[in-house]
Short mmCIF file of C-alpha atoms in Angstrom, two decimals:
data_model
loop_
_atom_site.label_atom_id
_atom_site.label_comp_id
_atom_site.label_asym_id
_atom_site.label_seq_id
_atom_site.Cartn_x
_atom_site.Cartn_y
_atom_site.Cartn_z
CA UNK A 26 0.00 0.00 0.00
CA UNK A 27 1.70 3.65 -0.89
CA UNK A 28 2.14 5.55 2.11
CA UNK A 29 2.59 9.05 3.00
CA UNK A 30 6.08 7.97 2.64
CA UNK A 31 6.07 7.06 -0.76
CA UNK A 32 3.87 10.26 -1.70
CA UNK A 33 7.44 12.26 -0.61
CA UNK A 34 9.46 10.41 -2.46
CA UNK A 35 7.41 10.70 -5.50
CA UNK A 36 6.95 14.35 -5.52
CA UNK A 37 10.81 14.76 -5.10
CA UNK A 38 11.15 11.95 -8.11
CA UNK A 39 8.92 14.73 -9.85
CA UNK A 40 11.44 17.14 -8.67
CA UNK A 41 14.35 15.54 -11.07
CA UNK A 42 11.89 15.80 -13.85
CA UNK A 43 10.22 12.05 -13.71
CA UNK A 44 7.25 12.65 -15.73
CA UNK A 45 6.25 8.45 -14.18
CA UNK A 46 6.62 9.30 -10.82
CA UNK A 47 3.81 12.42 -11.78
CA UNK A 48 1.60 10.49 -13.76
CA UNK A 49 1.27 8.70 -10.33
CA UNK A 50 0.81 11.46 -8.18
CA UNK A 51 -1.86 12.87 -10.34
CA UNK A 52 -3.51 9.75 -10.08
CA UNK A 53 -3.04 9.97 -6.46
CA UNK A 54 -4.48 12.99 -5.87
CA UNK A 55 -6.22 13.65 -8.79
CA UNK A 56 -9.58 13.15 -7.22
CA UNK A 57 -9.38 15.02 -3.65
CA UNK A 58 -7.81 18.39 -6.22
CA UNK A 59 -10.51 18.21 -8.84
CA UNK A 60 -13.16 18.08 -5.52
CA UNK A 61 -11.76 20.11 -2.98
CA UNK A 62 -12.16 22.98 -6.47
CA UNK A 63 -14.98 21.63 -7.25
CA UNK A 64 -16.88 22.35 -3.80
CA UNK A 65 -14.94 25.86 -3.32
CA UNK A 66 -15.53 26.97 -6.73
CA UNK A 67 -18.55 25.25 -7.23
CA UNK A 68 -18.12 25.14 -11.21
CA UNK A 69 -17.07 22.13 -13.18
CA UNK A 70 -15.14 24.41 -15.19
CA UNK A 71 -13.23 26.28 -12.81
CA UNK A 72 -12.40 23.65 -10.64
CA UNK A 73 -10.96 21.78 -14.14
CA UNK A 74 -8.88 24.81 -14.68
CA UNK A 75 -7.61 25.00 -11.03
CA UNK A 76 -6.77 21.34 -10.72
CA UNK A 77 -4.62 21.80 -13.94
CA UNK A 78 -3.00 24.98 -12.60
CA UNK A 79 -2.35 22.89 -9.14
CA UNK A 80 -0.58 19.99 -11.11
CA UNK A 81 1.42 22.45 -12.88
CA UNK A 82 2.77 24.05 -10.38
CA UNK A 83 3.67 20.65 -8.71
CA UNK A 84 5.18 19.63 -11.88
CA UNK A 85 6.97 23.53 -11.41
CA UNK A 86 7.79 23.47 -7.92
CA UNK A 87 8.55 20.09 -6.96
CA UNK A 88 12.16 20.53 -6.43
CA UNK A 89 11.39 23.00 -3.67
CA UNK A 90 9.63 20.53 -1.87
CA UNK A 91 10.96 19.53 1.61
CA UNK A 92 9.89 16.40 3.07
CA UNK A 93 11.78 17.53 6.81
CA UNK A 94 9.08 20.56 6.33
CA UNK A 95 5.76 18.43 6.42
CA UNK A 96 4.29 15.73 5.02
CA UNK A 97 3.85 14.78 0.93
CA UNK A 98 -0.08 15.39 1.76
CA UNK A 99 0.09 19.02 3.79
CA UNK A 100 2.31 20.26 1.17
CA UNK A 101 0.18 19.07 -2.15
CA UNK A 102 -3.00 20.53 -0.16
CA UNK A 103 -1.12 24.01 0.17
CA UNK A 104 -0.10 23.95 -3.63
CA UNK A 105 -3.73 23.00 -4.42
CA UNK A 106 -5.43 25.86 -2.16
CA UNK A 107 -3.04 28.55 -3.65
CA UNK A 108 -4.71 27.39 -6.83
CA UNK A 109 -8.15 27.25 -5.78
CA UNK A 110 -7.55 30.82 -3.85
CA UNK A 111 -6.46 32.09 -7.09
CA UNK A 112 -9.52 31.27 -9.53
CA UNK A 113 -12.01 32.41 -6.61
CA UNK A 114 -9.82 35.76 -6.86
CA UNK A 115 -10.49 36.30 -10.21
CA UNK A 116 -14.41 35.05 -10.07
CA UNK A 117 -14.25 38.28 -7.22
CA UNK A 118 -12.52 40.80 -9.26
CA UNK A 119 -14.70 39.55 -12.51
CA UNK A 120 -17.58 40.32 -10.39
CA UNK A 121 -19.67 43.31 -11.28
CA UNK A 122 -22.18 43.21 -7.78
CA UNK A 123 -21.58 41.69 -4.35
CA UNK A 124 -24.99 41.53 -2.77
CA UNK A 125 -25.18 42.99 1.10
CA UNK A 126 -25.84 40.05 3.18
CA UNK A 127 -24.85 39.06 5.83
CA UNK A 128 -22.26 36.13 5.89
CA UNK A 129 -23.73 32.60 8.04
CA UNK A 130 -21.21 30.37 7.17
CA UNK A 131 -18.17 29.12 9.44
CA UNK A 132 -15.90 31.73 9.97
CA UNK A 133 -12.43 31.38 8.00
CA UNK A 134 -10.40 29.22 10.79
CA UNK A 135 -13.26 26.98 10.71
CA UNK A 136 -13.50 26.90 7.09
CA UNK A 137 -10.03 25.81 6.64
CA UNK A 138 -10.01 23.50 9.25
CA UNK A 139 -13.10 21.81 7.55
CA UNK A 140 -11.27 21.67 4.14
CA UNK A 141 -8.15 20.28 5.39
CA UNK A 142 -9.99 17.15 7.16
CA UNK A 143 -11.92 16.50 3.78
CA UNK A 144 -8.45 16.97 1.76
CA UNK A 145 -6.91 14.02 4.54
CA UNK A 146 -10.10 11.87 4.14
CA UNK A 147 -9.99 11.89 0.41
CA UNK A 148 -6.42 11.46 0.07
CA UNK A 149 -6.57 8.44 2.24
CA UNK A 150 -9.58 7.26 0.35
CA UNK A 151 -7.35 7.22 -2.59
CA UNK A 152 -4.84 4.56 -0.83
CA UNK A 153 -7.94 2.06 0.06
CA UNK A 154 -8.04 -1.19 -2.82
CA UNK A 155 -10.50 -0.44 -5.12
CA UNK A 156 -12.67 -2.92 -4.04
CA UNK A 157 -12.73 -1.29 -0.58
CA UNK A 158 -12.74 1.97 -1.50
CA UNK A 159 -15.90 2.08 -3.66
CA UNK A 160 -17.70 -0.01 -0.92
CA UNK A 161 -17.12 3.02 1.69
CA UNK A 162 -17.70 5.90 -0.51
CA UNK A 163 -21.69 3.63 -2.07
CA UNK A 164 -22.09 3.33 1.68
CA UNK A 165 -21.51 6.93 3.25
CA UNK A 166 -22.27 9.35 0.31
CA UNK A 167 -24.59 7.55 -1.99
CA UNK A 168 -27.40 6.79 0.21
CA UNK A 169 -28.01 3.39 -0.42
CA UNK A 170 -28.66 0.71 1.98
CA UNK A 171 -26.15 -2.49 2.56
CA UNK A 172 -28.58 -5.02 0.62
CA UNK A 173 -28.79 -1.86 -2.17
CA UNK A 174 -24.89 -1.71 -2.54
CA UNK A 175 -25.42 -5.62 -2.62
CA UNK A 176 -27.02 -5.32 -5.76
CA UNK A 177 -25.93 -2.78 -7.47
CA UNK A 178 -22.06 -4.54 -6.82
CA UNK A 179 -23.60 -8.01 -7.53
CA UNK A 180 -21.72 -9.70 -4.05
CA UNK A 181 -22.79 -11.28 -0.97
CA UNK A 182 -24.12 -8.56 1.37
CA UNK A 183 -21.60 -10.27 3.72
CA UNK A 184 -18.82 -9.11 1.12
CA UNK A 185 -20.12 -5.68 1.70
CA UNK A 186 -19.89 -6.04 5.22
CA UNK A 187 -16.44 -7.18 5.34
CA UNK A 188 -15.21 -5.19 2.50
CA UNK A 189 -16.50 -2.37 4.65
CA UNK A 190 -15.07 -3.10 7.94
CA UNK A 191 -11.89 -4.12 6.28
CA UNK A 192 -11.67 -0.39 4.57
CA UNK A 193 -12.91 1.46 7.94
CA UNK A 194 -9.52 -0.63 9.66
CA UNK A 195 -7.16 0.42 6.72
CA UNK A 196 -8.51 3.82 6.40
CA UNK A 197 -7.76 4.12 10.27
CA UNK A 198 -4.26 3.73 9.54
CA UNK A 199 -3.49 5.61 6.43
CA UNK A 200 -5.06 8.57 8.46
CA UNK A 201 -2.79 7.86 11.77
CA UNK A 202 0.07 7.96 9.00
CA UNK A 203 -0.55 10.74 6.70
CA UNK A 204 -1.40 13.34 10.49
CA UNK A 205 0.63 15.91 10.50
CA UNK B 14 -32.08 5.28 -1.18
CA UNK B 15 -32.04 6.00 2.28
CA UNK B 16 -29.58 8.00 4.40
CA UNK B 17 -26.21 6.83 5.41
CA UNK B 18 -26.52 3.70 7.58
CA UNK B 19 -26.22 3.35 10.85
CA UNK B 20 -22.77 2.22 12.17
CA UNK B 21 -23.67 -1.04 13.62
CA UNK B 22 -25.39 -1.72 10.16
CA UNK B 23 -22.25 -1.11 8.04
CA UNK B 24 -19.93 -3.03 10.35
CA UNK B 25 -22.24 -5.50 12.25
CA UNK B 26 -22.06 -6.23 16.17
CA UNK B 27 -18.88 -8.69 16.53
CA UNK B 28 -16.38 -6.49 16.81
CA UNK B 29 -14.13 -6.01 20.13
CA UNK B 30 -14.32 -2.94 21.95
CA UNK B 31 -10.90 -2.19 20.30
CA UNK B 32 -11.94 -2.79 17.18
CA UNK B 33 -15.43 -0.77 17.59
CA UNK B 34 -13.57 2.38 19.13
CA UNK B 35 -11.24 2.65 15.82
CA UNK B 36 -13.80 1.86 13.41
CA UNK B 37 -16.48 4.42 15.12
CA UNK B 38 -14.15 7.00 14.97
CA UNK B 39 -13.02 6.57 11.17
CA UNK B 40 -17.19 5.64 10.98
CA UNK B 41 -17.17 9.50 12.76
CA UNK B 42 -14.83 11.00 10.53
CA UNK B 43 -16.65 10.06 7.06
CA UNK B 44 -19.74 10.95 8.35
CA UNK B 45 -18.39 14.73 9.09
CA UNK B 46 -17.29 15.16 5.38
CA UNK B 47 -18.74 15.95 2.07
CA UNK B 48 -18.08 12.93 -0.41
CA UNK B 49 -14.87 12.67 -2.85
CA UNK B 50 -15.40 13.69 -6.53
CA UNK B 51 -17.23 10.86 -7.74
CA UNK B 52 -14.81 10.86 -11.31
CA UNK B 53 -11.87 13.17 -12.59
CA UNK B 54 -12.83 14.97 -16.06
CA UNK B 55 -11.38 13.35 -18.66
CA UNK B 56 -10.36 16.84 -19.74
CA UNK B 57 -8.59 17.76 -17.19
CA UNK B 58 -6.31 14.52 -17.25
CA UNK B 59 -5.60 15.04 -20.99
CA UNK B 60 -4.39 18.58 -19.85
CA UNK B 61 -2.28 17.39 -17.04
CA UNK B 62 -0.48 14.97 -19.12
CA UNK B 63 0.81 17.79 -21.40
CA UNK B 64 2.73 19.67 -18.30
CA UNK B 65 6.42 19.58 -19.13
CA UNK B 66 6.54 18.35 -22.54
CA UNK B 67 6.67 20.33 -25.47
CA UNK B 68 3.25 21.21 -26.05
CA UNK B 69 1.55 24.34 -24.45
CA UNK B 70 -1.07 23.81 -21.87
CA UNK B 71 -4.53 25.15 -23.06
CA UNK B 72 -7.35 25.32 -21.21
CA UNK B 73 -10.87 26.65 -22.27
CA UNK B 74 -10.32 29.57 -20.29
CA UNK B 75 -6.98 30.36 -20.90
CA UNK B 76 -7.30 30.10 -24.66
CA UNK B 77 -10.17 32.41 -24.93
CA UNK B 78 -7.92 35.07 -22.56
CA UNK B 79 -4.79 33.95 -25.02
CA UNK B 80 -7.44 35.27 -27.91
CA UNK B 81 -8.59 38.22 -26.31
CA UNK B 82 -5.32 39.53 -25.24
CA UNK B 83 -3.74 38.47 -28.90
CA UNK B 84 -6.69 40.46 -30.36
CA UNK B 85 -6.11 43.69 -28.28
CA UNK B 86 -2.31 43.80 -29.27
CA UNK B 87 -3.71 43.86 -32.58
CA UNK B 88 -5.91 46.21 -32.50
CA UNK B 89 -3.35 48.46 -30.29
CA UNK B 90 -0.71 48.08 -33.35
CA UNK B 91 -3.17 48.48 -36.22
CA UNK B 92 -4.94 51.20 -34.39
CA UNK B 93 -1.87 53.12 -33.50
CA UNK B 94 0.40 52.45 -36.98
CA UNK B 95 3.39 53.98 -35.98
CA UNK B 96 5.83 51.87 -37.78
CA UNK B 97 3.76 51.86 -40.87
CA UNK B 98 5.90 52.88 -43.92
CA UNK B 99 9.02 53.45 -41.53
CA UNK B 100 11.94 51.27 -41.27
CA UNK B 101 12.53 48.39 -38.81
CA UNK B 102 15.20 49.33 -36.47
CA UNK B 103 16.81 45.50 -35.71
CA UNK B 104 18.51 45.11 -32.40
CA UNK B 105 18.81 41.22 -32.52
CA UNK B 106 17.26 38.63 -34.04
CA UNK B 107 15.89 35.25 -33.07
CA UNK B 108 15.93 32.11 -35.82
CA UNK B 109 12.96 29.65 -35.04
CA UNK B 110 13.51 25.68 -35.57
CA UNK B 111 10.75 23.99 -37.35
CA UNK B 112 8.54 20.93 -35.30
CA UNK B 113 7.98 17.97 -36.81
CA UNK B 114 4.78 19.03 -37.46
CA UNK B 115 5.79 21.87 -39.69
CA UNK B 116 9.45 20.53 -40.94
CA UNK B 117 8.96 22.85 -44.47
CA UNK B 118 8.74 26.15 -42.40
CA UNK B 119 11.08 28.84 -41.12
CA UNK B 120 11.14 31.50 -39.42
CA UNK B 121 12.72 34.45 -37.87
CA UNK B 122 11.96 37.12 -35.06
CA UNK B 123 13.08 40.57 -35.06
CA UNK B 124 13.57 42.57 -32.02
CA UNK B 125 13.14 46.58 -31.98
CA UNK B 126 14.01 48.15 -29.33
CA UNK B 127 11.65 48.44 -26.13
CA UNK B 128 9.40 51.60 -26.07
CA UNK B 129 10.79 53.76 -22.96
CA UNK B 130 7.27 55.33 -22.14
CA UNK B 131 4.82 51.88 -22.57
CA UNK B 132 7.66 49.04 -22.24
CA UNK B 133 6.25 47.37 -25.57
CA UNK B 134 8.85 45.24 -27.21
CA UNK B 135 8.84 46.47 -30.73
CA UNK B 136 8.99 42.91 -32.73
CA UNK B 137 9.04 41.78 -36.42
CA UNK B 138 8.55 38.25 -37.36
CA UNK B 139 9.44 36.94 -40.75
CA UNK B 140 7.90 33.45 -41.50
CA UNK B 141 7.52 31.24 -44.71
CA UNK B 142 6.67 27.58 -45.46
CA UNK B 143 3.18 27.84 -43.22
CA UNK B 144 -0.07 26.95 -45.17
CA UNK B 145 -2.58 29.44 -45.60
CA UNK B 146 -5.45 29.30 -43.29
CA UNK B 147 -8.62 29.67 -44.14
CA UNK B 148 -12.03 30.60 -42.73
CA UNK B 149 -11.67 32.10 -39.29
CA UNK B 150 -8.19 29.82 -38.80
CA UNK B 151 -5.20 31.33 -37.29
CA UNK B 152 -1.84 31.53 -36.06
CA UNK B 153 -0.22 32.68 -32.92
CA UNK B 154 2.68 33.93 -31.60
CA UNK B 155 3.54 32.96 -28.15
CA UNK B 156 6.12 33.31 -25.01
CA UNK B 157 6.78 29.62 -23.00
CA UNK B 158 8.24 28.79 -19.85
CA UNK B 159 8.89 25.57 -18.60
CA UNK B 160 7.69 23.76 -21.27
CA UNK B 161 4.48 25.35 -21.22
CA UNK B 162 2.14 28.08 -22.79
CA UNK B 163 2.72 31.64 -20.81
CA UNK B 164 1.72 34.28 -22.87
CA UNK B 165 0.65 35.20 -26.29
CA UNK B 166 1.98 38.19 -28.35
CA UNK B 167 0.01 38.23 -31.15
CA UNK B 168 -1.76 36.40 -34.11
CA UNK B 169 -1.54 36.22 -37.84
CA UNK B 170 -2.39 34.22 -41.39
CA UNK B 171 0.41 34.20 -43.89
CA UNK B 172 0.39 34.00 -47.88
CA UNK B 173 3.97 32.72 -48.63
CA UNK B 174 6.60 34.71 -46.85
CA UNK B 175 5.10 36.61 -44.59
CA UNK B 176 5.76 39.73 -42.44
CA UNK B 177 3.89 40.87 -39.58
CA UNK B 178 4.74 43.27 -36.79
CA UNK B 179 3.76 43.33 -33.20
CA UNK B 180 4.48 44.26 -30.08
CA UNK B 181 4.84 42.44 -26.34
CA UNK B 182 4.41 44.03 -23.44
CA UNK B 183 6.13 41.17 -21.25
CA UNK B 184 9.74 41.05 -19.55
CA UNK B 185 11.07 38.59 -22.17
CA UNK B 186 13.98 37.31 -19.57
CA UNK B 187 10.92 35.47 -17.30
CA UNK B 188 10.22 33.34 -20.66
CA UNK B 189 12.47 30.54 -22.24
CA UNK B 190 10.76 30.11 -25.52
CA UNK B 191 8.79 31.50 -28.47
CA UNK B 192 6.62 29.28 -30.22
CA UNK B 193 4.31 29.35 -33.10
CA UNK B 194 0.98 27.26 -33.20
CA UNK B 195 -2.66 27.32 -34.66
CA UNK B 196 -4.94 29.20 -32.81
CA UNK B 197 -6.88 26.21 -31.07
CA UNK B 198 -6.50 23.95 -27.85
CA UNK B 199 -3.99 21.02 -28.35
CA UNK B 200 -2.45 22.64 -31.07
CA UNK B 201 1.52 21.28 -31.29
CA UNK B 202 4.19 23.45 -32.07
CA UNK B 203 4.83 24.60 -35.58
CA UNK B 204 8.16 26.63 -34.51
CA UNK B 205 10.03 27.64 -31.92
CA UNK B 206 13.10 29.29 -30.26
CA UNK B 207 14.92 30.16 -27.57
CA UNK B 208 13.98 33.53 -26.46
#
């Protein structure tokens, strides 16, 4: 199973150029970029064009990365929020009207605080088999039942069960490892 | 469809108290969070595997701001003519290497020197051995770094050898490469040179 471990020595492989080692950190951490834009930009387009401009400027900055600094994960999330701060910046300046209301949501600490659990969830997510991984995300953020996930993955609702308790164990770990 | 199930339901009731205490508070943890992008556009990974090779990144966005921005240097040096009819005062000049796409065509950039008052580069470029576009087809000229589209300095059609004179407005010691390309995503490099 890659580790937070191997996710440092990959982005310093990157670092010397190795376009492998950043096909496999995109595919890493393709999915947690592309959302975390997705749900602070909240357009499919945007979030495309910040998840390219994050990978770039991994592909860019790699060499500067310090693994005695932080962690593979922290460091990827920073390089990813620059991004995402960046097209929200422009969607501001681009906009002609900010309606007066008042503003409900968490405050900013809070905000980031939120974002940088979700980033460490859905990195971790990433590390999970396949098998084990789609199990977890039918069963939390799909809204169907055991038996449904059952059927719609055609196994034993035992297999579900185990596949599921199995993930919950692993994810526990990958998340103990990739804490900063 | 129903909501997320209950813990016990997703696990079952055999686990250790060990076991139950680490799985409720993973159980805890997804619970608290929205859900992971449920795929990657196929888009985007397309675009990400053109970083750092020789192909400029386009993305819908940045190749309609490319366009704009090509089409306002236009219009700034058509609308202003100031070189019209007057010589072109050289101060170095920059031979372009064909890509294998475009292995018949050559090309040259002049530079002038930089406007003191607006900080335009003052540019000429010279090319031949391009096909004629038609329709609403063009080229463009463009400044790379890293590998990688950065900033485009103006477009053109040719007929034959062609001359066309523009300006750029950019400090040309932050860019590594000038490049030549059709005016549309994913389009490869016809020439190019080291700035």
């Amino acid at each position: 199973m890659a580790t937070a471990e191997n996710d440092s020595r990959l982005i310093e492989r990157v670092g010397r150029g190795d376009r492998e080692a950043f096909e496999q950190l995109y595919k890493r951490f393709a999915r947690p970029v592309f959302a975390m834009a997705l749900r602070q930009l909240g357009d499919n387009g945007r979030a495309e064009d910040a998840a390219q401009e994050t990978f770039a400027a991994v592909w860019r900055s790699a060499k500067s990365y310090k693994a005695e600094r932080g962690t593979a994960s922290a460091w990827l999330y920073a390089v990813a929020r620059h991004a995402i701060i960046d097209r929200a910046r422009q969607k501001r300046e681009n906009a002609v009207e900010v309606p007066e209301e008042a503003d409900t949501r968490a405050g900013p600490v809070e905000r980031a605080e939120e974002s940088w659990l979700t980033w460490r969830v859905h990195s971790a997510l990433e590390l999970l088999p396949e098998r084990e991984r789609v199990v977890i995300e039918l069963a939390y953020w799909s809204g169907l039942s055991q038996t449904e996930i059952a059927s719609y993955l055609d196994v034993p609702l035992g297999t579900v069960k185990t596949r599921t308790r199995t993930g919950l164990a692993r994810l526990s770990g990958v998340l103990e490892e990739v804490r900063t | 469809m129903s909501d997320t199930p209950e813990f016990r339901d997703l696990v079952g009731d055999d686990l250790t108290p060990e076991e139950e205490l680490e799985l409720a508070r993973v159980d805890s943890l997804l619970r608290s969070v929205p859900g992971p992008a449920t795929e990657v556009p196929g888009s985007l990974t397309r675009a990400v595997e053109q970083i750092g090779t020789a192909t400029p990144i386009w993305t819908r966005r940045r190749f309609l701001a490319a366009v704009a921005l090509a089409a306002t240097l236009a219009a700034l040096f058509f609308g202003v003519g100031r070189w019209a009819g007057q010589g072109f005062d050289a101060r170095a000049t920059v031979q372009m290497t064909p890509g294998k796409n475009a292995p018949e065509a050559r090309g040259k950039i002049e530079l002038g020197p930089r406007d003191g008052a607006t900080g335009n580069w003052k540019m000429r470029l010279v090319v031949d051995g391009l096909p004629h576009l038609g329709g609403t087809d063009y080229y463009v000229l463009w400044l790379a770094k890293d590998g990688q589209y950065a900033g485009a300095c103006g477009t053109f059609n040719v007929d034959g050898r062609t001359t066309v004179e523009m300006t750029a407005s950019y400090d040309l010691s932050e860019y590594d490469a000038w490049v030549i390309s059709r005016a549309e995503p994913d389009a490869p490099w016809l020439l190019s040179a080291e700035t």
